[in-house]
Tab-separated table of C-alpha atoms in Angstrom:
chain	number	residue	atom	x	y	z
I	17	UNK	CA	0.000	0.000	0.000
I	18	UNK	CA	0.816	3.788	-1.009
I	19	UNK	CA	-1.509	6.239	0.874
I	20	UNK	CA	1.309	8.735	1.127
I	21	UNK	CA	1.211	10.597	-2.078
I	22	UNK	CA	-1.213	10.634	-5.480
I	23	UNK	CA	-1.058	12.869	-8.217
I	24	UNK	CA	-3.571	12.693	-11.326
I	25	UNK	CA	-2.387	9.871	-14.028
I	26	UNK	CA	-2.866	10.432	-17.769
I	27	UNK	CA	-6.220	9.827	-19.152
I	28	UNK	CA	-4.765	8.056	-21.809
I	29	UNK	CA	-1.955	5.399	-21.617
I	30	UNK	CA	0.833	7.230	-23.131
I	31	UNK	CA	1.828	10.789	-22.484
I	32	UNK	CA	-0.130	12.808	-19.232
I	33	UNK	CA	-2.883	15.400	-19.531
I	34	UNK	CA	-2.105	17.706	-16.330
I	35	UNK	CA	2.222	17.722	-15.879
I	36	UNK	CA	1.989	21.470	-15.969
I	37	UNK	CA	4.970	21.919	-13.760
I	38	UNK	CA	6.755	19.655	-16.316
I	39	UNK	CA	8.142	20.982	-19.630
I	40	UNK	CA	6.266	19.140	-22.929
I	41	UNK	CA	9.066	16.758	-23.550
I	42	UNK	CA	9.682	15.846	-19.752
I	43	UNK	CA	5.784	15.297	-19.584
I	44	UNK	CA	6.243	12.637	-22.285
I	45	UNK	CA	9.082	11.192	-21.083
I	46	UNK	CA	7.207	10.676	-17.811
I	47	UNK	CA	3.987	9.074	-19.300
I	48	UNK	CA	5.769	6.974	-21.627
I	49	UNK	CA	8.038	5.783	-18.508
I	50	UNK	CA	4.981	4.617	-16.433
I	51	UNK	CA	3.646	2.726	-19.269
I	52	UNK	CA	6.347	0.789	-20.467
I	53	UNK	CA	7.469	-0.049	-16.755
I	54	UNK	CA	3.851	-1.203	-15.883
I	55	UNK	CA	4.161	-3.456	-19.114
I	56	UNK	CA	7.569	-4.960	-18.659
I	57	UNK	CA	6.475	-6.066	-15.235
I	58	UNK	CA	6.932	-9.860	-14.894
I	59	UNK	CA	4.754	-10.164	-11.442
I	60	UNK	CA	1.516	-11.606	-12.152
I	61	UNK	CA	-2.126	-9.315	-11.889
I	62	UNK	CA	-4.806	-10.854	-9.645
I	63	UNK	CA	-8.185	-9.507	-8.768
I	64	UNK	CA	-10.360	-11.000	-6.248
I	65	UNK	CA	-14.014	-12.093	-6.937
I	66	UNK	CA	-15.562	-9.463	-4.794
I	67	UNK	CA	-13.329	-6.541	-6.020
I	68	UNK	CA	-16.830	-5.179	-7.508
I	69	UNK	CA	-18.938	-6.184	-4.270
I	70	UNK	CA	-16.227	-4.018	-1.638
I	71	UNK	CA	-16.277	-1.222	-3.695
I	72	UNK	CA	-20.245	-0.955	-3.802
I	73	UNK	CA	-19.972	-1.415	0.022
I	74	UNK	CA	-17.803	1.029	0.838
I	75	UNK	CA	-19.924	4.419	0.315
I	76	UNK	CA	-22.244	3.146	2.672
I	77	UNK	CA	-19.960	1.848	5.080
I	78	UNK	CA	-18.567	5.750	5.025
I	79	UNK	CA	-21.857	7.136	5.298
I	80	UNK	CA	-22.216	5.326	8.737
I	81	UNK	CA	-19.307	6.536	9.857
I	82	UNK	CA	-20.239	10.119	9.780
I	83	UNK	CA	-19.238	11.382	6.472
I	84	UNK	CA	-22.461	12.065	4.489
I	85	UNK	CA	-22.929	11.642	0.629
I	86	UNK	CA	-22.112	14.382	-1.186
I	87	UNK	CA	-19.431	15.392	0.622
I	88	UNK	CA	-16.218	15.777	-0.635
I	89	UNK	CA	-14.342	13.461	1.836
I	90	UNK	CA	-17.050	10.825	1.026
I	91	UNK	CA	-16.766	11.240	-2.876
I	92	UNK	CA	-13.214	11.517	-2.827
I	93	UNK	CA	-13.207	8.127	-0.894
I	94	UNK	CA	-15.941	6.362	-2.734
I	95	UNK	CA	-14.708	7.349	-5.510
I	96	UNK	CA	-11.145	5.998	-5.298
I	97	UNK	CA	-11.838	2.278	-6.065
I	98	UNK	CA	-10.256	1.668	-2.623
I	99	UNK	CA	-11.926	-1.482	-2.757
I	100	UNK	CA	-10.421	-2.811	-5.861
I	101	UNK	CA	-7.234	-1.787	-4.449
I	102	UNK	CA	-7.497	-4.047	-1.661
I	103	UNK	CA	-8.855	-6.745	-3.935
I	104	UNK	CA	-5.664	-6.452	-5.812
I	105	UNK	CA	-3.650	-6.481	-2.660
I	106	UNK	CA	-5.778	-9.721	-1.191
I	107	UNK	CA	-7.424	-11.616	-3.725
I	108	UNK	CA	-7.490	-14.324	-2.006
I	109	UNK	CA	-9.449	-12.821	1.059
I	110	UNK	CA	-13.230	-13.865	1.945
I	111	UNK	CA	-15.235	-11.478	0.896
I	112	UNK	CA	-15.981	-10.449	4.796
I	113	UNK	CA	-12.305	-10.262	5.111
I	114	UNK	CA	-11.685	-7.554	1.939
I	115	UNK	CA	-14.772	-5.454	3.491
I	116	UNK	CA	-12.350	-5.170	6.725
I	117	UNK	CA	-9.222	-4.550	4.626
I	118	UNK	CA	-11.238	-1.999	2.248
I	119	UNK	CA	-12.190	-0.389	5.552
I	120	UNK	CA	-8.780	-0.183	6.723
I	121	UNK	CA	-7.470	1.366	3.364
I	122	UNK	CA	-9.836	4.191	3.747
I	123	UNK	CA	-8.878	4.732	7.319
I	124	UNK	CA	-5.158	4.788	6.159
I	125	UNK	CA	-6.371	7.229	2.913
I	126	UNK	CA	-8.314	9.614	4.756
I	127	UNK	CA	-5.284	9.633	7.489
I	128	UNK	CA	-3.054	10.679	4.565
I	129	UNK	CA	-5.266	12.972	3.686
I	130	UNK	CA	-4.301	14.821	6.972
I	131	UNK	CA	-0.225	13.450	7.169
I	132	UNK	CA	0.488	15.203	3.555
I	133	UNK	CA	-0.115	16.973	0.638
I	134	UNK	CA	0.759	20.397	1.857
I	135	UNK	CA	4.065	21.964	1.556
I	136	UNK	CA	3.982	23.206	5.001
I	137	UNK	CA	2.498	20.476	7.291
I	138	UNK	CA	2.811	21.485	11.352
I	139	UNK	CA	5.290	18.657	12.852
I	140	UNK	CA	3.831	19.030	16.487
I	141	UNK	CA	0.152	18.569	15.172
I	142	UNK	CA	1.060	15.609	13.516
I	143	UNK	CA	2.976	14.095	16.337
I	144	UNK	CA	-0.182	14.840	19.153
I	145	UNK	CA	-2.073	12.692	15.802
I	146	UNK	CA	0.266	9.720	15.599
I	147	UNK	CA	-0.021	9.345	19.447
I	148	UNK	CA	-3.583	8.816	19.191
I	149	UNK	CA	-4.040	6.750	16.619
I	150	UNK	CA	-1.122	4.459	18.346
I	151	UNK	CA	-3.334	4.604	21.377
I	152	UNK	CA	-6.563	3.402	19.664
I	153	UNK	CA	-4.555	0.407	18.130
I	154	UNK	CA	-3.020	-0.237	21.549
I	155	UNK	CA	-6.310	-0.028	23.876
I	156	UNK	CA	-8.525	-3.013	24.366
I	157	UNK	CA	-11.780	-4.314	21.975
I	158	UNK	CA	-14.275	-2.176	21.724
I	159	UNK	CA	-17.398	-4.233	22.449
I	160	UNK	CA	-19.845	-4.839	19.661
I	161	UNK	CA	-17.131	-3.299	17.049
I	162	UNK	CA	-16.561	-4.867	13.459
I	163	UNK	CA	-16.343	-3.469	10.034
I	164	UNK	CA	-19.708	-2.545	10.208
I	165	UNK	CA	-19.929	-0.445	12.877
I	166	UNK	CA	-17.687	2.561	13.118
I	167	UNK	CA	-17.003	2.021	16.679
I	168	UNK	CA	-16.684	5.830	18.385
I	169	UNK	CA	-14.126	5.285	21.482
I	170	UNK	CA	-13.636	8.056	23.923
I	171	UNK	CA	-12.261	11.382	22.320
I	172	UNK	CA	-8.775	12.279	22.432
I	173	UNK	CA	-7.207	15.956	22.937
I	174	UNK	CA	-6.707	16.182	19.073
I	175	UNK	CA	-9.869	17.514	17.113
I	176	UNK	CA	-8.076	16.132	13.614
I	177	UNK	CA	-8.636	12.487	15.651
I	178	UNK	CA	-12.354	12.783	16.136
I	179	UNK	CA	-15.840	12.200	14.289
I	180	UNK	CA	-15.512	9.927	10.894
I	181	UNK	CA	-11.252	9.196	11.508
I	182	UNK	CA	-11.245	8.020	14.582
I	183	UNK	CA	-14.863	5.998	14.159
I	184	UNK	CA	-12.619	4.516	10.721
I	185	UNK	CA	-10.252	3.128	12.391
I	186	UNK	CA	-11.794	1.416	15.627
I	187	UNK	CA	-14.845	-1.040	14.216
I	188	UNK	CA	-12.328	-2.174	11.407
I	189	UNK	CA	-9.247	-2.649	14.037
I	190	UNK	CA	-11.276	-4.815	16.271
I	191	UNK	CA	-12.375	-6.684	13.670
I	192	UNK	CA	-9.115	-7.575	12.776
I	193	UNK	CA	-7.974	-7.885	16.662
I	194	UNK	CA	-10.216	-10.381	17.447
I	195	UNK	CA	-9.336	-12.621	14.202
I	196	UNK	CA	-5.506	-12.274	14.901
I	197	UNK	CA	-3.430	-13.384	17.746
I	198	UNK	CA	-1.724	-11.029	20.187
I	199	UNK	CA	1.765	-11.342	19.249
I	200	UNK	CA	0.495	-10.353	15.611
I	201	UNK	CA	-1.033	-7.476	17.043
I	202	UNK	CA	2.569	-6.165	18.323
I	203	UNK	CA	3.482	-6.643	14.692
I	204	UNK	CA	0.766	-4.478	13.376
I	205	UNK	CA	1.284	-1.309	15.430
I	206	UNK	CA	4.760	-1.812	15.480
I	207	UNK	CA	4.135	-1.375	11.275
I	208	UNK	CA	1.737	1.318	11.927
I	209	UNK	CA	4.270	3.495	14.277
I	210	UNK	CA	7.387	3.149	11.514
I	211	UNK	CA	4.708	4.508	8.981
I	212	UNK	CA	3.724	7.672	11.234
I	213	UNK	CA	7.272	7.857	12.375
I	214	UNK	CA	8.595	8.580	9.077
I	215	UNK	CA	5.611	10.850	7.825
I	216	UNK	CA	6.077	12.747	10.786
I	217	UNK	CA	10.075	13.421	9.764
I	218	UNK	CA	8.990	14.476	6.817
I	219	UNK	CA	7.070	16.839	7.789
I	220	UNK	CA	10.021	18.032	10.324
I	221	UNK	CA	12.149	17.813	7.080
I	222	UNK	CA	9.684	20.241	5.436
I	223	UNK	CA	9.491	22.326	8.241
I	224	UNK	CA	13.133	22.847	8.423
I	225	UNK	CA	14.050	23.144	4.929
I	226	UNK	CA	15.954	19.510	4.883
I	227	UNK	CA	15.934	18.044	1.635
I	228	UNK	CA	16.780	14.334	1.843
I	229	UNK	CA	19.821	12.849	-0.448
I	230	UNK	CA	19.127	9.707	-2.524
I	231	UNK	CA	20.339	7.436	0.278
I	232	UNK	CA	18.422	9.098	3.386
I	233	UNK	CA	15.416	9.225	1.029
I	234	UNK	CA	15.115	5.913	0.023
I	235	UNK	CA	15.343	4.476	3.797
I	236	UNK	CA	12.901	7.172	5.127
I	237	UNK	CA	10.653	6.379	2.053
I	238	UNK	CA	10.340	2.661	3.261
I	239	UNK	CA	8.330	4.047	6.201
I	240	UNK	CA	6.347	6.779	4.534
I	241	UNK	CA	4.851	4.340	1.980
I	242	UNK	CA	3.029	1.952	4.818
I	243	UNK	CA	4.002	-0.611	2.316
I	244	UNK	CA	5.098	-2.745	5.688
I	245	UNK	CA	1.191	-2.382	7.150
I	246	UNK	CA	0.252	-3.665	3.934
I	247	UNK	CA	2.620	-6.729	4.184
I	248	UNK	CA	1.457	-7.388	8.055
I	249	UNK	CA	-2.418	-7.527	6.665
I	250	UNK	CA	-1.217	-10.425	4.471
I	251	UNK	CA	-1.413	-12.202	7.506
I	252	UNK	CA	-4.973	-11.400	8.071
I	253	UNK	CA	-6.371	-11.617	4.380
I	254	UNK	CA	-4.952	-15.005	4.167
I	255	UNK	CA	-6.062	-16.177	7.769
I	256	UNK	CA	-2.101	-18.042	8.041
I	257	UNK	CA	-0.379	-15.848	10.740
I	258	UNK	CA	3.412	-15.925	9.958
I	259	UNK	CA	5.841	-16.461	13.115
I	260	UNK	CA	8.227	-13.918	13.955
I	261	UNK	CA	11.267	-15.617	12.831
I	262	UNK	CA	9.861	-16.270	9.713
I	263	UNK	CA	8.916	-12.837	8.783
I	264	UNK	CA	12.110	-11.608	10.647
I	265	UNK	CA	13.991	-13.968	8.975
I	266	UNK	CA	17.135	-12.306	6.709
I	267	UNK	CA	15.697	-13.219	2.999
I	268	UNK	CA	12.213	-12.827	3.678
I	269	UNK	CA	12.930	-8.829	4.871
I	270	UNK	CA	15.004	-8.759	1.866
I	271	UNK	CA	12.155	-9.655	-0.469
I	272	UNK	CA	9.995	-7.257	1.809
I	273	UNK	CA	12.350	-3.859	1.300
I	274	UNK	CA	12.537	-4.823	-2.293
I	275	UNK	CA	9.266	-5.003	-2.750
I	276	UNK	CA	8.417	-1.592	-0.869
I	277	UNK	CA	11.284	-0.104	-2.770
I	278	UNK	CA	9.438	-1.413	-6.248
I	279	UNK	CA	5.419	0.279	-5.673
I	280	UNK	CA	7.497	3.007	-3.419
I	281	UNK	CA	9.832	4.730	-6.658
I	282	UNK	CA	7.069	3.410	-9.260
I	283	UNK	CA	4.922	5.756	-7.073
I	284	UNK	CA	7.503	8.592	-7.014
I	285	UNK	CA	7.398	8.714	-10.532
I	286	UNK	CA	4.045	8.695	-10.810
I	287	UNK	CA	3.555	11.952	-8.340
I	288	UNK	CA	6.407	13.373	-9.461
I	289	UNK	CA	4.240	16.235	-10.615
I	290	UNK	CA	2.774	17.167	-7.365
I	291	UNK	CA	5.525	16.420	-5.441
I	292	UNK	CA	7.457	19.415	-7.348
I	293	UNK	CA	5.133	21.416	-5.645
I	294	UNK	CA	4.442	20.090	-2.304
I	295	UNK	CA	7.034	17.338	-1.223
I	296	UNK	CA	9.768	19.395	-0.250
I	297	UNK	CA	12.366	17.245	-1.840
I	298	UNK	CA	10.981	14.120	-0.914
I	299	UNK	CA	10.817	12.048	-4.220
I	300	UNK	CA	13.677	10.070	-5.464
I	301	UNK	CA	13.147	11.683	-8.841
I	302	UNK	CA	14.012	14.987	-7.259
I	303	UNK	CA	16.488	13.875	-4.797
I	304	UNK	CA	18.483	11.886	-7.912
I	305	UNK	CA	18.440	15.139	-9.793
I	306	UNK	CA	19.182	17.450	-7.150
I	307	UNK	CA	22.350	14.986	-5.800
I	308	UNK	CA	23.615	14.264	-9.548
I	309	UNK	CA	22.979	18.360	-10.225
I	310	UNK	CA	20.834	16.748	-13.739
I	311	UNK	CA	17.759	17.857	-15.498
I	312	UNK	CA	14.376	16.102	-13.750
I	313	UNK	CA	14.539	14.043	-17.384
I	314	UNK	CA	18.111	12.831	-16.987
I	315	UNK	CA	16.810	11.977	-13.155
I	316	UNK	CA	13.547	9.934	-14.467
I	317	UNK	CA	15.275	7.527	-16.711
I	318	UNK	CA	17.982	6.885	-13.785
I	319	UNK	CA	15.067	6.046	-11.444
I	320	UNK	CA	13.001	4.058	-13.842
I	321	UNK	CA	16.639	2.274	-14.813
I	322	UNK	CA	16.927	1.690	-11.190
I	323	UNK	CA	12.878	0.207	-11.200
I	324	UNK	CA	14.109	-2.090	-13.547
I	325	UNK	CA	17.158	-3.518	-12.294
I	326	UNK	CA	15.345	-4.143	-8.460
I	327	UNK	CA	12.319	-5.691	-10.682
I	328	UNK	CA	15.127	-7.906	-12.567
I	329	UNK	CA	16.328	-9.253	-9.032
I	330	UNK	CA	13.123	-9.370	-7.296
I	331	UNK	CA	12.478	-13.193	-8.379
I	332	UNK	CA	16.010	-14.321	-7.378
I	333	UNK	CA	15.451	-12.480	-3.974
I	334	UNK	CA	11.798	-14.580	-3.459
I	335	UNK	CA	14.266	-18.106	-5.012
I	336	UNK	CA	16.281	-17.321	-2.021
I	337	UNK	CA	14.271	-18.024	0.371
I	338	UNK	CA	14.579	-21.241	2.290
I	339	UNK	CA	11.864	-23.319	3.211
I	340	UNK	CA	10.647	-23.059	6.597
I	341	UNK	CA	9.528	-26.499	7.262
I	342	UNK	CA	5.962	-28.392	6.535
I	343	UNK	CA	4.468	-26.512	9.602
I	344	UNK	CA	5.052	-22.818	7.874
I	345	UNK	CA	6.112	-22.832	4.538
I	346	UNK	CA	2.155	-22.109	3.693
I	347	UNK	CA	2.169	-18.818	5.781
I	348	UNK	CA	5.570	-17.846	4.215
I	349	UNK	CA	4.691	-19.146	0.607
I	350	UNK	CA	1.124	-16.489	1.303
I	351	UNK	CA	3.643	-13.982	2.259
I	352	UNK	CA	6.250	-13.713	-0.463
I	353	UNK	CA	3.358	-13.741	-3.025
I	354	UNK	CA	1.253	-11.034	-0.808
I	355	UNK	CA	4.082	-9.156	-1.591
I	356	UNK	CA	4.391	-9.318	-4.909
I	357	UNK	CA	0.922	-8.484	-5.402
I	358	UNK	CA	1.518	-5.591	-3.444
I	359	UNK	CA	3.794	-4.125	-6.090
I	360	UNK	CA	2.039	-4.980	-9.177
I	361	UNK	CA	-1.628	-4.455	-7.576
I	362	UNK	CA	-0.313	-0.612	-6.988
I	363	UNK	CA	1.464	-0.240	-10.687
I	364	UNK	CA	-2.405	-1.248	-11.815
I	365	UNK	CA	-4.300	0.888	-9.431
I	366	UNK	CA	-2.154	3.775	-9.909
I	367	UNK	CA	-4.145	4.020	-13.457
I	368	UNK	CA	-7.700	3.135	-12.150
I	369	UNK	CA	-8.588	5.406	-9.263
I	370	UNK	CA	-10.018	8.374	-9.211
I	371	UNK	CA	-8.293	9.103	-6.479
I	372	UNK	CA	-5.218	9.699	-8.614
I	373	UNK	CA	-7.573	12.405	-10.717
I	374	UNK	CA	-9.095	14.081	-7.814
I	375	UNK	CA	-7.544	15.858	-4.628
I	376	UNK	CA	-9.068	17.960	-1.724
């Protein structure tokens, strides 16, 4: 999962409508980029069943949350195709399951929706945020609370965590507590506190003027994306909880970073536009160009050549791993390809939602 950044995509499949901050030939070079990456991709595109059935859920789902029809959080989230995402993500989840995990990808959309997408974000705001929603995750069940009811726990001293985010995040999170053991739950909001770690940095970053180098970039970027949160609701989708020392284990991080680092710079490249504008540096486009003192065009082709070569040795990182015995190699097998779907299910979503077309 990406709910850091989005940017609009090009309504047709080869050169973008909307780059304005991009000269002509730049534009093209970027639209042409995104389309012939997304077509040399090896990884396989799966769709759950009930991709149609989440997204016709979801709308009403928000509307009982508190955010009415017609407004523009609610058709900016309806809108997005969240659930398709998620059936890209999971297609092997029940369809119960991918209601819970469409549920949660809202809750982590509209979040982002607060985290970024200003130049100027306040770092202490953000922090008093994080703290909350760390304390929802780490509180007890909420009695009666599933994906169907947007559960409305005692306020915190943050108004930005109250009404329709806070009542997002506690029905789904319970639902997913009580399904999951306890040392999984650790896992989770250990996953959830690296993500809103690293957005918060970036906004002290912004704040202070810091522009990131390639290197610092790339490992704050692994945070940012939430692309570990993702990987942890593998777990979940697939109902085969992986142990600790098989997720820890060295290969199967590797082909975890990898795989982050793959939907993390195909996303860079894809909001490269609006990230001119509003990142602050933070886009390994920008940081490449700005290290290497090279034209934003020079710095696309060395980040899409870059795409490549990680794609080339994605399947000998997944080869690598050893087996794990009769008892787990299912969970871990459910795991590697989780992440793989990961990648290419946000390459193909990146072109389908609305929410790429559509901002504030």
């Amino acid at each position: 999962m990406d709910s850091r950044k989005s940017t609009p995509p090009p309504p047709r499949p080869d050169v973008p409508d909307n780059y304005a901050c991009l000269d002509q030939s730049t534009g093209q070079l970027l639209g042409e980029l995104l389309v012939a990456l997304r077509a040399a991709c090896p990884l396989s595109a799966v769709l759950s069943p009930y991709a149609a059935q989440a997204d016709a859920w979801l709308p009403g789902w928000l509307q009982r949350c508190g955010l009415p029809p017609g407004t523009a959080t609610h058709r900016r989230l309806a809108g997005a195709r969240i659930g398709r995402y998620a059936a890209r993500l999971y297609p092997s989840a029940p369809v119960g399951r991918l209601r819970v995990l469409t549920a949660m990808f809202a809750w982590f959309f509209l979040l982002d929706d607060e985290f970024d997408g200003v130049a100027d974000p306040q770092e202490g705001r953000l922090r008093r945020l994080a703290d909350e929603v760390l304390a929802v995750l780490r509180a007890g069940s909420e009695p009666g609370s599933d994906q169907e009811v947007c559960s409305d726990p005692a306020p915190g001293p943050d108004p930005a965590f109250a009404g329709p985010l806070r009542r997002m995040l506690a029905g789904p999170w319970q639902a997913v507590r009580q399904s999951m053991p306890d040392w999984w739950h650790r896992r989770f909001v250990e996953a959830v506190a690296e993500h809103l770690d690293g957005a918060v940095r970036e906004a002290a970053n912004k704040a202070t003027g810091h522009r990131p180098g390639p290197d610092e970039y790339v490992e704050l970027r692994r945070a940012t994306s939430a692309a570990h949160v993702a990987y942890t609701l593998i777990e979940y989708a697939t109902g085969d909880p992986v142990p600790d020392a098989v997720f820890h284990h060295p290969r199967v991080r590797d082909v975890r970073v990898a795989g982050n680092d793959l939907l993390s710079w195909y996303n860079d490249l894809f909001s490269l536009p609006r990230d001119l504008a509003t990142a602050g540096g933070h886009n390994l486009v920008v940081a490449v160009a700005e290290a290497q003192r090279v034209p934003i065009g020079d710095a696309l082709v060395t980040v899409a050549d870059r795409w490549r070569a990680e794609m080339a040795a994605f399947g000998g990182r997944r080869a690598e791993v050893p087996s794990f015995g009769p008892d787990h190699d299912r969970a871990a097998h459910g795991l590697l390809t989780g992440v793989g779907y990961a990648v290419r299910g946000t390459v193909d979503w990146s072109f389908e939602s609305a929410r790429y077309r559509q901002r504030r």
